[in-house]
Structure formats: structure tokens, C-alpha cells
Coordinates of N, CA and C in Angstrom, one line a residue:
X1 N 1.0 -1.1 -0.2 CA 0.1 0.1 0.0 C 0.7 1.4 0.3
X2 N 0.7 2.5 -0.9 CA 1.2 3.1 -1.0 C 0.4 4.4 -0.4
X3 N 1.4 5.0 0.9 CA 0.8 5.6 2.2 C 1.0 7.0 1.8
X4 N 0.0 7.8 1.8 CA 0.1 9.1 1.6 C -1.4 10.0 2.5
X5 N -0.7 11.0 2.8 CA -1.7 12.0 3.6 C -3.4 11.6 3.3
X6 N -4.1 11.7 4.1 CA -5.6 11.8 4.0 C -6.1 12.8 2.7
X7 N -6.6 12.8 1.9 CA -6.9 13.1 0.5 C -7.5 14.5 0.9
X8 N -7.2 15.8 0.4 CA -8.6 17.1 1.0 C -8.4 17.7 -0.3
X9 N -9.4 18.5 -0.5 CA -9.7 19.3 -1.6 C -10.5 20.7 -1.0
X10 N -10.1 21.9 -1.7 CA -11.0 22.9 -1.2 C -11.9 23.4 -2.2
X11 N -13.2 23.7 -1.5 CA -14.4 24.2 -2.3 C -14.2 25.8 -2.0
X12 N -14.2 26.1 -3.1 CA -14.6 27.8 -2.6 C -16.2 28.3 -3.7
X13 N -16.7 29.5 -3.0 CA -17.8 29.8 -3.1 C -17.7 31.3 -3.4
X14 N -18.2 32.4 -3.9 CA -18.5 33.7 -3.8 C -17.8 33.7 -1.9
X15 N -16.3 33.7 -2.5 CA -15.8 34.1 -1.0 C -15.7 33.6 0.0
X16 N -16.7 32.2 0.0 CA -16.1 31.5 1.0 C -15.7 30.2 0.9
X17 N -14.8 29.8 1.8 CA -14.5 28.4 1.3 C -14.3 27.4 2.5
X18 N -14.3 26.1 1.8 CA -14.2 25.0 3.1 C -13.6 24.2 2.6
X19 N -12.4 23.1 3.5 CA -11.7 22.1 3.3 C -12.3 20.7 3.1
X20 N -12.6 20.0 2.2 CA -13.0 18.5 2.1 C -12.4 17.8 2.2
X21 N -12.6 16.7 3.4 CA -11.2 15.8 3.6 C -11.7 14.2 3.8
X22 N -11.2 13.8 3.2 CA -11.6 12.3 2.7 C -11.0 11.3 4.3
X23 N -11.7 11.2 5.2 CA -11.5 10.9 6.5 C -12.4 9.7 7.3
X24 N -12.0 8.9 8.0 CA -13.0 8.2 8.7 C -14.4 8.6 9.2
X25 N -14.4 9.6 9.7 CA -15.6 10.8 9.8 C -16.2 10.5 8.8
X26 N -15.8 11.3 7.9 CA -16.9 11.5 6.5 C -17.2 9.8 5.8
X27 N -16.3 8.8 5.7 CA -16.6 7.3 5.2 C -17.9 7.1 6.1
X28 N -17.9 7.0 7.2 CA -19.0 6.3 8.2 C -20.2 7.1 8.0
X29 N -20.2 8.8 7.9 CA -21.2 9.6 7.8 C -21.8 9.3 6.4
X30 N -20.9 9.1 5.1 CA -21.7 9.0 3.7 C -22.2 7.8 3.6
X31 N -21.6 6.5 4.6 CA -22.2 5.4 4.3 C -23.5 5.3 5.2
X32 N -23.7 6.0 6.3 CA -24.7 5.7 6.7 C -25.9 6.4 5.9
X33 N -25.7 7.4 5.0 CA -26.9 7.9 4.1 C -27.4 7.1 3.4
X34 N -28.8 7.4 3.2 CA -29.8 6.4 2.5 C -29.1 6.1 1.4
X35 N -29.0 4.2 1.0 CA -28.1 3.7 -0.2 C -26.7 3.6 0.0
X36 N -26.3 4.3 1.3 CA -24.7 4.2 1.2 C -23.8 4.9 -0.2
X37 N -22.4 4.4 0.2 CA -21.9 5.0 -1.2 C -22.4 5.0 -2.6
X38 N -22.9 3.6 -3.2 CA -23.4 3.7 -4.3 C -24.6 4.5 -4.8
X39 N -25.6 4.7 -4.1 CA -26.5 5.9 -4.1 C -26.0 7.3 -3.7
X40 N -25.0 7.7 -3.0 CA -24.9 8.8 -3.3 C -24.1 9.4 -4.0
X41 N -22.9 8.3 -4.5 CA -22.0 8.7 -5.9 C -23.2 9.0 -7.2
X42 N -24.2 7.7 -7.1 CA -25.2 8.2 -8.2 C -25.9 9.6 -8.1
X43 N -26.2 10.3 -6.9 CA -26.7 11.4 -7.0 C -25.9 12.4 -7.4
X44 N -24.7 12.2 -6.6 CA -23.6 13.3 -6.9 C -23.4 13.1 -8.2
X45 N -23.0 12.3 -9.1 CA -22.9 12.6 -10.5 C -24.3 12.9 -11.1
X46 N -25.5 13.0 -10.5 CA -26.4 13.5 -11.0 C -26.9 15.1 -10.7
X47 N -25.8 15.4 -10.2 CA -26.0 17.3 -9.7 C -27.2 17.2 -9.1
X48 N -27.5 16.2 -7.8 CA -28.3 16.7 -6.6 C -27.9 17.6 -5.8
X49 N -28.7 18.2 -5.5 CA -27.9 19.8 -4.8 C -28.2 19.2 -3.1
X50 N -29.2 18.7 -2.6 CA -29.3 17.8 -1.4 C -27.9 17.1 -0.9
X51 N -27.9 16.1 -2.1 CA -26.6 15.2 -1.7 C -25.7 15.7 -1.6
X52 N -25.3 16.6 -2.9 CA -24.3 17.8 -2.4 C -23.8 18.1 -1.3
X53 N -24.8 18.8 -0.8 CA -24.5 19.6 0.5 C -24.6 18.6 1.6
X54 N -25.2 17.2 1.4 CA -25.1 16.4 2.5 C -23.5 15.7 2.8
X55 N -22.9 15.7 1.5 CA -21.3 15.0 1.3 C -20.6 16.1 1.6
X56 N -21.0 17.7 1.2 CA -20.2 18.9 1.8 C -20.2 19.0 3.3
X57 N -21.0 18.9 4.0 CA -21.1 18.8 5.1 C -20.4 17.4 5.9
X58 N -20.5 16.5 5.7 CA -20.1 14.9 5.9 C -18.4 15.3 5.8
X59 N -17.9 16.3 4.7 CA -16.1 15.4 4.9 C -15.8 17.5 4.8
X60 N -16.6 18.3 5.5 CA -15.9 19.4 5.6 C -15.3 19.4 6.9
X61 N -13.8 20.0 6.6 CA -12.9 19.9 7.7 C -13.5 20.8 9.2
X62 N -14.7 21.5 9.0 CA -14.5 22.9 9.8 C -16.1 23.3 9.2
X63 N -17.2 22.6 10.1 CA -18.8 22.6 10.0 C -19.2 24.4 9.3
X64 N -18.7 24.9 10.4 CA -18.9 26.4 9.7 C -18.4 26.6 8.6
X65 N -17.3 26.4 8.1 CA -16.9 27.0 6.8 C -18.1 26.5 5.8
X66 N -18.2 25.3 6.1 CA -19.1 24.6 5.2 C -20.4 24.7 5.1
X67 N -20.8 25.6 6.3 CA -22.2 26.5 6.6 C -22.2 27.6 5.5
X68 N -21.1 28.3 5.5 CA -20.7 29.5 4.9 C -21.0 29.1 3.6
X69 N -20.3 28.7 3.1 CA -20.4 28.4 1.6 C -21.8 28.0 0.9
X70 N -22.5 26.9 1.8 CA -24.0 26.7 1.3 C -24.5 28.0 1.6
X71 N -24.5 28.4 2.6 CA -25.4 29.8 2.6 C -25.0 30.7 1.4
X72 N -23.7 31.0 0.7 CA -23.2 31.8 -0.1 C -23.7 31.3 -1.7
X73 N -25.0 30.3 -1.2 CA -25.4 29.7 -2.4 C -26.9 30.2 -2.7
X74 N -27.7 30.5 -1.3 CA -29.0 30.8 -1.1 C -29.5 31.6 -2.3
X75 N -28.8 33.4 -2.8 CA -29.7 34.0 -3.6 C -28.7 34.0 -4.7
X76 N -28.0 33.2 -5.2 CA -27.3 33.0 -6.2 C -27.2 32.0 -7.2
X77 N -27.0 32.2 -8.7 CA -27.4 31.1 -9.7 C -26.6 29.9 -9.3
X78 N -27.1 28.9 -9.4 CA -26.0 27.7 -8.7 C -25.7 26.9 -9.6
X79 N -25.4 27.1 -11.4 CA -25.0 26.6 -12.3 C -23.3 26.2 -11.8
X80 N -22.8 27.1 -11.7 CA -21.3 27.3 -11.5 C -20.8 26.4 -10.0
X81 N -21.5 27.0 -8.9 CA -21.7 26.4 -7.8 C -21.8 24.6 -8.1
X82 N -22.5 24.5 -8.5 CA -23.3 22.9 -8.7 C -22.0 21.9 -9.5
X83 N -21.2 22.6 -10.7 CA -20.2 22.4 -11.3 C -18.6 22.1 -10.1
X84 N -18.3 23.0 -10.1 CA -17.6 23.2 -8.7 C -17.4 22.1 -7.4
X85 N -18.9 22.2 -6.9 CA -18.9 21.1 -5.8 C -19.9 19.8 -6.1
X86 N -19.8 19.5 -7.3 CA -19.7 18.0 -7.8 C -18.7 17.7 -7.7
X87 N -17.8 18.4 -8.8 CA -16.3 17.7 -8.7 C -15.4 17.7 -7.5
X88 N -15.8 18.2 -6.5 CA -15.1 18.2 -5.6 C -15.1 17.4 -4.5
X89 N -16.8 16.9 -4.6 CA -17.6 15.7 -3.8 C -17.1 14.6 -4.2
X90 N -16.9 14.4 -5.5 CA -16.9 13.0 -6.1 C -15.2 12.7 -6.1
X91 N -14.5 13.8 -6.3 CA -13.3 13.3 -5.7 C -12.6 12.9 -4.1
X92 N -13.5 13.7 -3.4 CA -13.5 12.9 -2.4 C -14.3 11.3 -2.1
X93 N -15.3 11.4 -2.8 CA -15.4 9.8 -2.4 C -14.6 8.9 -3.2
X94 N -13.8 9.1 -4.0 CA -13.3 8.3 -5.0 C -12.1 8.3 -4.1
X95 N -11.5 9.4 -3.3 CA -10.4 8.8 -2.4 C -10.8 8.1 -1.3
X96 N -12.3 8.1 -0.5 CA -12.6 7.0 0.3 C -12.6 5.7 -0.1
X97 N -12.9 5.4 -1.4 CA -13.0 3.9 -2.0 C -11.5 3.9 -2.8
X98 N -10.9 4.4 -2.9 CA -9.7 4.0 -3.6 C -8.7 3.2 -2.8
X99 N -8.8 3.0 -1.6 CA -7.7 2.2 -0.7 C -7.4 0.6 -1.5
X100 N -6.7 -0.1 -1.8 CA -6.5 -1.5 -2.3 C -7.0 -1.4 -3.5
X101 N -7.6 -0.2 -4.2 CA -7.9 -0.7 -5.6 C -7.2 -0.6 -6.9
X102 N -6.3 -0.1 -6.6 CA -4.9 -0.2 -7.8 C -4.6 -1.4 -7.7
X103 N -4.5 -2.3 -6.6 CA -3.6 -3.8 -6.7 C -4.4 -4.5 -7.1
X104 N -5.7 -4.6 -6.3 CA -6.8 -5.5 -6.3 C -7.2 -5.4 -7.8
X105 N -7.4 -4.7 -8.9 CA -7.8 -4.6 -9.8 C -7.0 -5.5 -10.9
X106 N -5.7 -6.3 -10.0 CA -5.1 -7.0 -11.1 C -4.6 -8.5 -10.0
X107 N -5.7 -8.3 -9.1 CA -5.4 -9.6 -8.2 C -6.6 -10.6 -8.1
X108 N -6.4 -11.7 -7.6 CA -7.6 -12.4 -7.9 C -8.7 -12.0 -7.1
X109 N -9.9 -12.3 -8.1 CA -11.1 -11.3 -7.3 C -11.8 -12.8 -6.0
X110 N -11.1 -13.7 -5.6 CA -11.6 -14.6 -4.4 C -10.5 -14.7 -3.6
X111 N -10.8 -14.2 -2.4 CA -9.8 -15.0 -1.3 C -9.7 -16.5 -1.0
X112 N -9.5 -16.6 0.5 CA -9.2 -18.0 0.7 C -11.1 -18.4 1.0
X113 N -11.6 -19.5 1.0 CA -12.4 -20.4 1.3 C -13.4 -20.0 2.7
X114 N -12.6 -19.5 3.6 CA -13.5 -19.4 4.6 C -13.4 -17.9 4.9
X115 N -13.4 -17.1 4.0 CA -13.2 -15.8 4.1 C -14.7 -14.7 3.8
X116 N -15.1 -13.9 4.2 CA -16.7 -13.4 4.0 C -15.9 -12.3 3.3
X117 N -16.9 -11.7 2.4 CA -16.8 -10.1 2.2 C -17.4 -9.5 3.2
X118 N -16.4 -8.4 3.7 CA -16.9 -7.5 4.6 C -17.7 -6.0 4.4
X119 N -18.8 -6.1 4.5 CA -19.7 -5.0 4.2 C -18.7 -3.5 4.6
X120 N -18.9 -2.3 4.0 CA -18.3 -1.0 4.4 C -18.4 -0.7 5.8
X121 N -19.5 -0.9 6.2 CA -20.1 -0.5 7.7 C -19.1 -1.3 9.0
X122 N -19.0 -2.8 8.3 CA -18.2 -3.2 9.1 C -16.5 -3.1 9.3
X123 N -16.2 -2.4 7.8 CA -14.7 -2.2 7.6 C -14.5 -0.8 8.3
X124 N -15.4 -0.3 8.1 CA -15.0 1.1 9.0 C -15.4 1.0 10.4
X125 N -16.0 0.2 11.2 CA -15.8 0.0 12.3 C -14.6 -0.9 12.8
X126 N -14.5 -1.5 11.8 CA -12.8 -1.9 12.4 C -11.5 -1.7 12.0
X127 N -11.7 -0.6 11.7 CA -10.8 0.7 11.3 C -10.7 1.4 12.8
X128 N -11.8 1.8 13.0 CA -11.9 2.6 14.2 C -11.5 1.8 15.5
X129 N -11.6 0.8 15.4 CA -11.4 -0.4 16.7 C -9.8 -0.5 16.7
X130 N -9.2 -0.6 15.4 CA -7.8 -0.5 15.1 C -7.2 0.8 15.8
X131 N -7.6 1.6 15.5 CA -7.1 3.0 15.6 C -7.2 3.2 17.2
X132 N -8.5 3.2 18.2 CA -8.5 3.5 19.5 C -8.3 2.3 20.6
X133 N -8.1 1.0 19.6 CA -7.9 0.1 20.7 C -6.6 -0.4 20.8
X134 N -6.3 -0.5 19.3 CA -4.5 -1.5 19.3 C -3.6 0.0 19.3
X135 N -4.1 1.2 18.8 CA -3.2 1.9 18.0 C -2.9 2.8 19.9
X136 N -3.9 3.4 20.1 CA -4.4 4.1 21.2 C -4.2 5.7 20.8
X137 N -5.1 5.8 19.6 CA -4.9 7.3 19.5 C -6.4 7.2 20.1
X138 N -6.3 8.6 19.9 CA -7.5 9.4 21.0 C -8.7 9.4 19.5
X139 N -10.2 9.0 19.8 CA -11.5 9.2 19.0 C -11.1 10.4 18.2
X140 N -10.7 11.9 18.4 CA -10.6 12.4 17.5 C -9.6 12.4 16.5
X141 N -8.5 11.9 16.5 CA -7.1 11.6 16.0 C -7.8 9.8 15.2
X142 N -9.0 9.4 15.2 CA -9.3 8.4 14.6 C -10.0 8.9 13.7
X143 N -11.1 9.5 13.9 CA -11.9 10.1 12.9 C -11.7 10.5 11.9
X144 N -10.3 11.6 12.2 CA -9.5 12.2 11.1 C -9.0 11.6 10.2
X145 N -8.3 10.8 11.1 CA -7.6 9.8 9.9 C -8.4 9.3 8.8
X146 N -7.6 8.7 7.5 CA -8.0 8.4 6.4 C -8.3 7.0 6.4
X147 N -9.2 5.7 6.2 CA -8.8 4.8 6.0 C -7.9 4.1 5.8
X148 N -6.9 4.5 4.9 CA -5.6 4.0 4.3 C -4.5 4.4 5.5
X149 N -4.8 6.0 6.0 CA -3.6 6.1 7.2 C -3.6 5.0 8.7
X150 N -5.2 4.4 8.8 CA -5.3 4.1 10.2 C -4.7 2.6 9.6
X151 N -5.0 1.8 8.0 CA -4.1 0.4 8.1 C -3.3 0.5 8.1
X152 N -2.4 1.7 7.1 CA -1.0 1.4 7.3 C -0.1 1.4 8.8
X153 N -0.9 2.5 9.6 CA -0.4 2.5 11.0 C -0.7 1.6 11.7
X154 N -1.5 0.7 11.1 CA -2.0 -0.9 12.2 C -1.3 -1.9 11.7
X155 N -0.8 -2.5 10.6 CA 0.2 -3.3 9.9 C 1.6 -2.8 10.4
X156 N 1.8 -1.5 10.3 CA 3.4 -1.4 11.1 C 3.4 -1.8 12.4
X157 N 2.1 -1.4 13.6 CA 2.1 -1.9 14.7 C 2.0 -3.0 14.8
X158 N 1.4 -4.1 14.3 CA 1.8 -5.3 14.2 C 3.1 -6.0 13.3
X159 N 3.9 -5.8 12.5 CA 5.0 -5.8 12.7 C 5.9 -5.3 13.7
X160 N 5.5 -4.2 14.3 CA 6.7 -4.2 15.6 C 6.1 -5.5 16.5
X161 N 5.0 -5.8 16.8 CA 4.9 -6.9 17.5 C 5.5 -8.3 17.6
X162 N 5.6 -8.6 16.0 CA 6.1 -9.4 15.4 C 7.2 -9.8 15.6
X163 N 8.0 -8.3 15.7 CA 9.8 -8.6 15.9 C 10.3 -8.6 17.3
X164 N 8.7 -7.8 17.9 CA 9.3 -8.1 19.8 C 9.3 -9.4 20.2
X165 N 7.8 -10.0 19.8 CA 7.5 -11.6 20.2 C 7.7 -12.5 19.1
X166 N 9.1 -13.1 20.0 CA 9.2 -14.2 18.9 C 8.3 -15.2 19.1
X167 N 8.2 -15.9 18.0 CA 6.8 -16.8 17.7 C 5.8 -16.3 17.5
X168 N 5.5 -15.2 17.4 CA 4.0 -14.7 17.0 C 3.8 -14.9 15.6
X169 N 4.2 -14.7 14.7 CA 3.9 -15.3 13.1 C 3.4 -16.7 13.6
X170 N 3.9 -18.1 14.3 CA 3.4 -19.1 14.1 C 1.8 -19.5 14.7
X171 N 0.9 -18.0 15.5 CA -0.3 -18.2 16.0 C -1.2 -18.8 14.8
X172 N -0.9 -18.4 13.7 CA -2.5 -19.2 13.0 C -2.1 -20.9 12.8
X173 N -0.4 -21.0 12.7 CA -0.4 -22.5 12.4 C -0.7 -23.4 13.4
X174 N -0.5 -22.8 14.9 CA -0.6 -23.5 15.9 C -2.3 -23.8 16.2
X175 N -3.1 -22.9 15.6 CA -4.7 -22.8 15.8 C -5.2 -21.6 16.7
X176 N -4.1 -20.9 17.4 CA -4.5 -19.8 18.3 C -4.8 -18.7 17.7
X177 N -5.5 -17.4 17.8 CA -5.9 -16.7 17.2 C -5.8 -15.4 17.7
X178 N -4.5 -14.5 16.9 CA -5.0 -12.8 17.7 C -6.0 -12.1 16.7
X179 N -7.0 -11.9 17.8 CA -8.0 -11.2 17.7 C -8.1 -9.6 17.9
X180 N -8.5 -9.0 16.6 CA -8.3 -7.5 17.2 C -9.7 -7.3 16.2
X181 N -10.6 -7.6 16.2 CA -12.1 -7.2 16.2 C -12.7 -8.7 15.6
X182 N -14.2 -8.7 15.1 CA -14.7 -10.1 15.0 C -14.1 -10.7 14.2
X183 N -13.2 -9.8 13.2 CA -12.1 -10.8 11.8 C -11.0 -11.3 12.9
X184 N -10.3 -12.5 12.4 CA -9.0 -12.9 13.0 C -7.8 -12.5 12.1
X185 N -7.5 -11.4 12.6 CA -6.1 -10.7 11.8 C -4.5 -11.1 12.2
X186 N -3.8 -12.5 12.2 CA -2.8 -12.1 12.9 C -1.7 -12.0 11.5
X187 N -0.3 -12.1 12.4 CA 0.4 -11.6 11.7 C 0.4 -12.1 9.9
X188 N 0.4 -13.4 10.0 CA 0.7 -13.9 8.5 C -0.7 -13.3 7.6
X189 N -1.6 -13.1 8.7 CA -2.9 -12.8 7.5 C -2.7 -11.3 6.6
X190 N -2.0 -10.5 7.9 CA -1.8 -9.3 7.7 C -0.5 -9.3 6.3
X191 N 0.2 -10.5 6.3 CA 1.6 -10.1 5.7 C 0.7 -10.7 4.2
X192 N 0.1 -11.4 3.9 CA -0.8 -11.8 2.9 C -1.5 -10.7 2.1
X193 N -2.6 -9.8 3.0 CA -2.9 -8.7 2.6 C -1.9 -7.6 1.7
X194 N -0.6 -7.5 2.8 CA 0.1 -6.7 2.3 C 1.0 -7.2 1.0
X195 N 0.9 -8.8 0.8 CA 1.5 -9.3 -0.7 C 0.3 -8.9 -1.8
X196 N -0.8 -9.2 -1.5 CA -2.1 -9.1 -2.6 C -2.0 -8.1 -2.6
X197 N -2.2 -6.8 -1.8 CA -2.1 -4.9 -2.1 C -4.0 -5.6 -1.8
X198 N -4.7 -6.3 -1.2 CA -6.0 -6.2 -0.9 C -6.7 -7.1 0.1
X199 N -7.5 -6.9 0.8 CA -7.6 -7.8 2.1 C -9.4 -8.3 1.5
X200 N -8.4 -10.2 1.1 CA -9.5 -10.4 0.6 C -10.7 -10.6 1.4
X201 N -11.1 -10.8 2.6 CA -12.3 -10.3 3.4 C -13.1 -9.1 3.2
X202 N -12.7 -8.5 2.5 CA -13.3 -6.9 2.2 C -13.4 -7.4 0.7
X203 N -14.4 -6.7 -0.1 CA -15.2 -6.6 -1.1 C -15.2 -5.5 -1.6
X204 N -14.5 -5.0 -2.7 CA -14.3 -3.7 -3.0 C -15.1 -3.8 -4.1
X205 N -15.5 -5.0 -5.2 CA -15.8 -4.8 -6.5 C -16.8 -4.1 -6.9
X206 N -17.7 -4.0 -6.6 CA -19.2 -3.3 -6.2 C -18.6 -2.0 -6.6
X207 N -18.1 -1.6 -5.6 CA -17.3 -0.3 -5.1 C -16.4 0.5 -6.9
X208 N -15.5 -0.6 -6.8 CA -14.6 -0.3 -7.9 C -15.1 -0.3 -9.5
X209 N -16.4 -1.1 -9.6 CA -17.5 -1.2 -10.5 C -17.9 0.2 -10.9
X210 N -18.5 0.3 -9.9 CA -19.3 2.1 -10.0 C -18.4 2.9 -10.2
X211 N -17.3 3.2 -9.4 CA -16.4 4.4 -9.8 C -16.1 4.4 -11.3
X212 N -15.8 3.1 -11.9 CA -15.4 3.1 -13.1 C -16.2 3.4 -14.2
X213 N -17.4 3.4 -13.8 CA -18.6 3.8 -14.9 C -19.0 5.4 -14.5
X214 N -18.1 5.9 -13.5 CA -18.2 7.4 -13.2 C -17.5 8.1 -13.5
X215 N -16.4 7.4 -14.0 CA -15.0 8.5 -14.6 C -14.9 8.7 -15.8

């Protein structure tokens, strides 16, 4: 996985400026909107003003800045704002569903027989648990980080545990489990994920296809 800072983009309208960030908080909020990511992406592509407003509010690093930008549209033509806002919202959505896509596109489409696709809601919950439970981050830091940042930090944490604890990499073979959440993420499994470039327990195929259709 290529580690990069959480994606941010700036939206400006009539002198008002807001920064939109592809954070875990944004991902969870968008996933909880009616229809989740697929429906939100579809409506943003259709320039739905209500959905654009929802994504701006969900991804804004400062809610007051978001309110100021939205207030600036109240008594002015929406044509120019809709085009810029649509582009900004689609860019943030693409950043949130991008993690692992580049490698996964050329990787086997199925994981091990024991693996089951992980719903996005469960994936985001797992990342929050990793950040706050394993890494010791504050809730604020966890919500502000991107999914990719949390994944990278957690993998580094597990690598450190393996180096400091002889025999830890043999847990899976002996039948014991290193339980991070409801899913089992042993050191061996995390290395497998790193080699594949994606987690076979999390199926991003639908989101990848959706993204391709709107590019």
C-alpha cells in the first residue's frame, strides 16, 4: 500500500472557502446516508443539490466553513457552484473508496474459502477499533485519519509486535488466534494482505465498478 496523507480538496464559492477531507468520519457518515456510497455517488453524478450538501457537510474539516459556503448559494445562480461542488464531492468519494483498488484490480477476485466479504460499515468499524483499541489513538485522531492511514499504521504496529515477540507469526499455524475484532488478523494474514495489495475479506468489487462507470 502506498502511504499518502488523507486526501483534501478546497471548495470555494463567492468568497467562502471550505476544505473537504477524506477521513474515517466522512466515510462512516456517507455510508450511513440512505443507499450508502453507491446511491450517494449516483446522485452526486446527477448533480443532486441535497446530496452535494450532505457530502460537503460530511467531509468538511470545519462545519462552520461548510455552512458559509452553502449559505453563499442561497440567493445566487447555482450553475457554477454545482459544477465545482460536484467535482469536489466526487474527488473525495473516489479517495475514500480507492484504498487497495489499484492492486486489487489485477489480483485474484476471490480470497480463501473461509473468508466472507466484509460490509463497508463493518470495515469502517474495524478501522476505528484498530485506531483506538490497538494503536491508542484518541477518538478525534481516529475520526480525522483516512482509512488508508489507519490501515498502514495498524500494519506497522503488528510488524513491531512480531519483531518484539518471538513465535507470534506462528499463531495461525498452532490454531491460536490474535483477535483484533470480530475478524482474525494474525501477523501472517496481514502479510498476505500486504502481498496481495488488498484484503480478500473485504469485497470492493461493487464500488470499483461503480467508480469506473462514473469516471
